[in-house]
mmCIF file of C-alpha atoms in Angstrom:
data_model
loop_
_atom_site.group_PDB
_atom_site.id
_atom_site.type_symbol
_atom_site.label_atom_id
_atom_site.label_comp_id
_atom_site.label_asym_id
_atom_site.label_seq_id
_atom_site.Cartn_x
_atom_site.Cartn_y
_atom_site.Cartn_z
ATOM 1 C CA UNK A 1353 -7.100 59.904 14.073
ATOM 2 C CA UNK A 1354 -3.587 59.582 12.185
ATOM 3 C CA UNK A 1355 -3.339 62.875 10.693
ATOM 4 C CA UNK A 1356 -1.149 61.669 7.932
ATOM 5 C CA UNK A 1357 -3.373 59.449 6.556
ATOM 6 C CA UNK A 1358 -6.140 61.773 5.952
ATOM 7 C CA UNK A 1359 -8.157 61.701 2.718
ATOM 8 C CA UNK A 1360 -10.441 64.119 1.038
ATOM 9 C CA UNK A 1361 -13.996 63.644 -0.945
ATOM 10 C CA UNK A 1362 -15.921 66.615 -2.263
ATOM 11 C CA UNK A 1363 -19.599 65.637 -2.994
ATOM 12 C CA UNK A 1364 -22.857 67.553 -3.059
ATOM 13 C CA UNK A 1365 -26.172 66.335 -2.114
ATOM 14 C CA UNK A 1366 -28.753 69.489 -2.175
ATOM 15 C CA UNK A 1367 -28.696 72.412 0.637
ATOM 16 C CA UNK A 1368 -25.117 71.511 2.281
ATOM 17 C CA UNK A 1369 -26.358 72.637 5.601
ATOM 18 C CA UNK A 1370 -27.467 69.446 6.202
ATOM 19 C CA UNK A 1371 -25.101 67.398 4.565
ATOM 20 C CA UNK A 1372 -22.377 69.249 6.346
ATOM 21 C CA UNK A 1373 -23.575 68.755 9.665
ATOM 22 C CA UNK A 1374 -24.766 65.055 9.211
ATOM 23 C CA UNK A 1375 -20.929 64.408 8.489
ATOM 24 C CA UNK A 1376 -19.496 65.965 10.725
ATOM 25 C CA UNK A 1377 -20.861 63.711 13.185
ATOM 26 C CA UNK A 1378 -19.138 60.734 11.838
ATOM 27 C CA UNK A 1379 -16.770 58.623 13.740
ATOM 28 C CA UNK A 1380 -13.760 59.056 11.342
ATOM 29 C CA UNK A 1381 -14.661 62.401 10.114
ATOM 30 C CA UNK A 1382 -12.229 65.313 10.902
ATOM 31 C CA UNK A 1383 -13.620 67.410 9.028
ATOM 32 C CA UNK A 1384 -16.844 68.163 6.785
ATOM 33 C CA UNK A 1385 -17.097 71.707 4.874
ATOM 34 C CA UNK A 1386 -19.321 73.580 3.159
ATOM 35 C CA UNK A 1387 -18.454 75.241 0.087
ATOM 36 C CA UNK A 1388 -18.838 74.925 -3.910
ATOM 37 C CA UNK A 1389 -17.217 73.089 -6.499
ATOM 38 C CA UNK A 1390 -18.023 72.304 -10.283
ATOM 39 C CA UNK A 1391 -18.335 75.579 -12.007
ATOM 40 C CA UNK A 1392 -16.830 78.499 -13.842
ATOM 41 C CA UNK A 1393 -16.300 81.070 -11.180
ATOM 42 C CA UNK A 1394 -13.346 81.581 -9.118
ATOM 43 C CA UNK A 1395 -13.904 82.756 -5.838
ATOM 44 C CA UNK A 1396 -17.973 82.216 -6.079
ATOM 45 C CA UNK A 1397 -20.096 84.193 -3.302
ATOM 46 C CA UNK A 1398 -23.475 81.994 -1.967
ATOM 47 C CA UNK A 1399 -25.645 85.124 -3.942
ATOM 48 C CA UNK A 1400 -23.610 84.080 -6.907
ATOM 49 C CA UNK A 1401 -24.154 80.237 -6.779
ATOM 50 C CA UNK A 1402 -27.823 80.801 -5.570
ATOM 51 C CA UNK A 1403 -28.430 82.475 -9.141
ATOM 52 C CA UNK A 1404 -27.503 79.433 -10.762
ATOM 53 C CA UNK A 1405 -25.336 81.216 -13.272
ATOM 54 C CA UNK A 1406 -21.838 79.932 -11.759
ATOM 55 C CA UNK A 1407 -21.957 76.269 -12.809
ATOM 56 C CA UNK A 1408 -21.076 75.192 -9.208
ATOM 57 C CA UNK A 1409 -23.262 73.138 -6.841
ATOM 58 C CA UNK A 1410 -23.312 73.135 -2.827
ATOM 59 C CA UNK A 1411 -21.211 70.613 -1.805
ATOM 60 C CA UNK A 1412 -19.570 69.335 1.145
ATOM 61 C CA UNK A 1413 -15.320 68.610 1.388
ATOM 62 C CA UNK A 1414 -14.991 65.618 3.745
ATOM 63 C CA UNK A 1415 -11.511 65.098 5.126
ATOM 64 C CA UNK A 1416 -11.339 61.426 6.918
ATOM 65 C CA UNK A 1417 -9.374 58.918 8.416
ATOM 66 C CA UNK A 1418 -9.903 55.517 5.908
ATOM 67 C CA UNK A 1419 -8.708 53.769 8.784
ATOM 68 C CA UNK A 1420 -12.337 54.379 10.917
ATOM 69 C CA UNK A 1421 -14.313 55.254 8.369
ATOM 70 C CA UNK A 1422 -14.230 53.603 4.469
ATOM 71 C CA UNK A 1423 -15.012 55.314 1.192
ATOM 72 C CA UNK A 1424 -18.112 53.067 1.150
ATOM 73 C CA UNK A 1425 -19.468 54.052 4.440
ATOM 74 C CA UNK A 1426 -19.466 57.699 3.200
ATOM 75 C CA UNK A 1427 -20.889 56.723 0.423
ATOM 76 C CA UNK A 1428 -23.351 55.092 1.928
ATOM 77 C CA UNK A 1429 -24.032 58.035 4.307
ATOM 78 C CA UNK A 1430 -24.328 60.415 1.097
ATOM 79 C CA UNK A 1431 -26.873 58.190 -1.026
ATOM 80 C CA UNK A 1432 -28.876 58.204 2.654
ATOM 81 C CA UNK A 1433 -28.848 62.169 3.113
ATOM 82 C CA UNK A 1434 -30.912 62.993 -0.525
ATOM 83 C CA UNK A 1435 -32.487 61.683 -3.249
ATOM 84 C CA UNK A 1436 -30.266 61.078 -6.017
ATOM 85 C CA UNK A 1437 -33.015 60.344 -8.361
ATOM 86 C CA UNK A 1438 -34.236 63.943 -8.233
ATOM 87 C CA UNK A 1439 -32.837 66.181 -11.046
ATOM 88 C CA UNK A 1440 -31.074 69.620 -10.055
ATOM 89 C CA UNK A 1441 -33.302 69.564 -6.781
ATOM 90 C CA UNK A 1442 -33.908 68.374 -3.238
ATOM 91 C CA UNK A 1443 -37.501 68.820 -2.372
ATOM 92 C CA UNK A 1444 -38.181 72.565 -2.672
ATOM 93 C CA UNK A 1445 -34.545 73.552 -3.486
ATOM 94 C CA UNK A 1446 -34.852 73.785 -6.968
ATOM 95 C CA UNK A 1447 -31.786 74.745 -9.475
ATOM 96 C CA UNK A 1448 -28.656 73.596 -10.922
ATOM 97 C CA UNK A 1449 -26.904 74.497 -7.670
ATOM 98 C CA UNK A 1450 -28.779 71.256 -5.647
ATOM 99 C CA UNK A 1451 -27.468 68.487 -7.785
ATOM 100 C CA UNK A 1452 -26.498 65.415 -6.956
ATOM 101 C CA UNK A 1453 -22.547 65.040 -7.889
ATOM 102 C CA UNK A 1454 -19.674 63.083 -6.847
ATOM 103 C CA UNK A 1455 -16.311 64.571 -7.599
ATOM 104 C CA UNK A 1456 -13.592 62.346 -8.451
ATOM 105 C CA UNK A 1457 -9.579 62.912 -7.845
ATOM 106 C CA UNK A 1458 -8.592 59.677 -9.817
ATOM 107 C CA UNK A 1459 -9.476 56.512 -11.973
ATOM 108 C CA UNK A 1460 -9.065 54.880 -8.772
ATOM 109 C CA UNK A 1461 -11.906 57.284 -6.894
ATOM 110 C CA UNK A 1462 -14.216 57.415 -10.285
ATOM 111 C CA UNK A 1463 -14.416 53.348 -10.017
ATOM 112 C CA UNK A 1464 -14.989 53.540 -6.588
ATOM 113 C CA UNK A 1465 -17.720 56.180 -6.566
ATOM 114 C CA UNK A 1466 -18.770 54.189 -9.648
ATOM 115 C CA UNK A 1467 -19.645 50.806 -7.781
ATOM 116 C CA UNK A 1468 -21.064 52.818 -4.828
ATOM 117 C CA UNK A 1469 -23.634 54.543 -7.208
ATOM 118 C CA UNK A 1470 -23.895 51.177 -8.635
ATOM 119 C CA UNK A 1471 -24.674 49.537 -5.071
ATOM 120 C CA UNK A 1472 -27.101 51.865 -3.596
ATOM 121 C CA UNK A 1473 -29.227 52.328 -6.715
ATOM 122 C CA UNK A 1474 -29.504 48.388 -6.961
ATOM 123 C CA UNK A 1475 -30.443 47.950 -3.121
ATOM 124 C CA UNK A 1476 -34.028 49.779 -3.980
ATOM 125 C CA UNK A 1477 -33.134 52.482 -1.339
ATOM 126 C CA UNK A 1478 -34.696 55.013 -3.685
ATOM 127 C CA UNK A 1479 -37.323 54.348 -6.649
ATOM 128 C CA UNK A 1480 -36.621 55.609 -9.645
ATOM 129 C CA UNK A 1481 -33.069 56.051 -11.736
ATOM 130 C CA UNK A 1482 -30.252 57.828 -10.174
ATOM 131 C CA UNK A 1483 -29.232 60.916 -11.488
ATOM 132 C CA UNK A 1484 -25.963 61.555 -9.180
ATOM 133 C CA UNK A 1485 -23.261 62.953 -11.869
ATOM 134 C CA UNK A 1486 -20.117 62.013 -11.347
ATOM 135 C CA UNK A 1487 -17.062 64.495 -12.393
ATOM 136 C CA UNK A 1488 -13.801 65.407 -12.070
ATOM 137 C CA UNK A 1489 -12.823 67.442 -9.533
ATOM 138 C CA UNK A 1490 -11.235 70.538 -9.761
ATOM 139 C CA UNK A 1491 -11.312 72.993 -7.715
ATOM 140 C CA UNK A 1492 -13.027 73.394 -3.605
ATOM 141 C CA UNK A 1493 -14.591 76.976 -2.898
ATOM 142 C CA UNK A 1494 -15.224 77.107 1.125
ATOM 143 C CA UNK A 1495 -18.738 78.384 1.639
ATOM 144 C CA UNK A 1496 -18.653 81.570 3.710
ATOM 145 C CA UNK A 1497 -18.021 81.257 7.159
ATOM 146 C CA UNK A 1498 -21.660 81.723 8.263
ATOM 147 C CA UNK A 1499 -22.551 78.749 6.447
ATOM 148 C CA UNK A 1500 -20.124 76.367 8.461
ATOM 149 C CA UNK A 1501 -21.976 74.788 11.363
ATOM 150 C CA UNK A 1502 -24.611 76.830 10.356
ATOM 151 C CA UNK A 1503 -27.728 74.038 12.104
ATOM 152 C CA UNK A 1504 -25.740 74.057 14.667
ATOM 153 C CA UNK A 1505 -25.596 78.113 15.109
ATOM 154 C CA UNK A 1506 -29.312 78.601 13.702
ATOM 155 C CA UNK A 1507 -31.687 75.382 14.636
ATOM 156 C CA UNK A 1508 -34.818 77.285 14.900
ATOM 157 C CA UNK A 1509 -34.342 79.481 11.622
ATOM 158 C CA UNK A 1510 -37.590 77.965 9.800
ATOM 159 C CA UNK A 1511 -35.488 76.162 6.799
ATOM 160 C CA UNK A 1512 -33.276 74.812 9.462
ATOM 161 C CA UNK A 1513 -36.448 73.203 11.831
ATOM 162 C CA UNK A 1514 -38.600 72.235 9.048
ATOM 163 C CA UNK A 1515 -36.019 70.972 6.663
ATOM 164 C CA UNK A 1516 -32.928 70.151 7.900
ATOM 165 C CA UNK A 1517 -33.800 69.118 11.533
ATOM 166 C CA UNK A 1518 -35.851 65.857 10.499
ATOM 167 C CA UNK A 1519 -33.508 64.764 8.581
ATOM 168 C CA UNK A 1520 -31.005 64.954 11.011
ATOM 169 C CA UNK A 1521 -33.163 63.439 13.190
ATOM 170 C CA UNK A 1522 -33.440 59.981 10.877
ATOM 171 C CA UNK A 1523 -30.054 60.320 10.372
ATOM 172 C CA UNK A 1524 -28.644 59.939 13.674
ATOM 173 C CA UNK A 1525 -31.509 57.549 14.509
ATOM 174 C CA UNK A 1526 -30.027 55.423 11.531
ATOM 175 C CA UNK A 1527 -26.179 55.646 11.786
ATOM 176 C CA UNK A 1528 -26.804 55.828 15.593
ATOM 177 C CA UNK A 1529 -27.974 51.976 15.771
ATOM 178 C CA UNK A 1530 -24.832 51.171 13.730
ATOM 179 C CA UNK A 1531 -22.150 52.927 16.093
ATOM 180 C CA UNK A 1532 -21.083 54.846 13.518
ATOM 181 C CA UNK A 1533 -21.159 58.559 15.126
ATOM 182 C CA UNK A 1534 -19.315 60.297 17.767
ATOM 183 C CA UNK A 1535 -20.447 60.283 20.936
ATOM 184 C CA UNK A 1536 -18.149 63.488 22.392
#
């Protein structure tokens, strides 16, 4: 991976335990960290965020090498990990907090993400209209260290193994078949 070349996407996509962990999987993917982004808070603690009072959602900061892994592909990895036609939730996570938002460092990025939104709402993945905002970006919080790797460091707490463990499951099942993850 050409460290020099690295780029950076902030998006969030419900509970970014999953998320996180799905993407840091990828072939491509240096790193993928949770945190929050999007609100009026600096500094923002996970109680905080969880109240719903901070403006900022869970999201995910993806630094990645363009040159094994596109824009598109992540895109295509985010629309695959949630429902973007569910309003401020992801199945029982309910709130503000759970959106679906893509943050956006240019014109460039915004047309991008545009098409890509574009793309997988016309493919039929998901039924129904897409609510995934799209928005500037601002400013990355990193979650609390707990919260990094945290299926990794907790994949029997209940949330984890009923929630987030399926959908790992059908996600490596899925980007598995297309060679797309790391197999260290």
């Amino acid at each position: 991976m050409d460290n020099n070349n690295l780029e950076t996407i902030v998006f969030g996509g419900g509970c970014f335990w999953c998320v996180e962990s799905c993407f840091n999987m990828l072939k491509g993917v240096k790193s993928a960290i949770s945190g929050y982004s999007g609100g009026h808070k600096d500094n923002p603690t996970y109680q905080e965020v969880c109240t719903g009072e901070t403006g900022h959602a869970e999201v995910v900061e993806i630094t990645y090498d363009p040159a094994i892994i596109t824009y598109e592909q992540l895109m295509d990895v985010f629309f695959f990990l949630h429902d973007p036609t569910q309003l401020n939730r992801q199945g029982n996570d309910i709130g503000t907090q759970y959106r679906s938002v893509i943050y956006y460092k240019d014109d460039a990025e915004k047309q991008k993400a545009e098409l890509a939104l574009k793309t997988s709402e016309e493919s039929g993945r998901w039924a129904g209209e897409y609510v995934t905002e799209l928005a500037p970006f601002e400013k990355f919080w990193a979650a609390e260290q707990y919260h990094q790797g945290y299926y990794n460091e907790n994949p029997t707490q209940p949330y984890c193994s009923a929630v987030v463990g399926p959908k790992i499951q059908k996600f490596k099942k899925h980007f598995g078949e297309l060679g797309m993850l790391n197999t260290d």
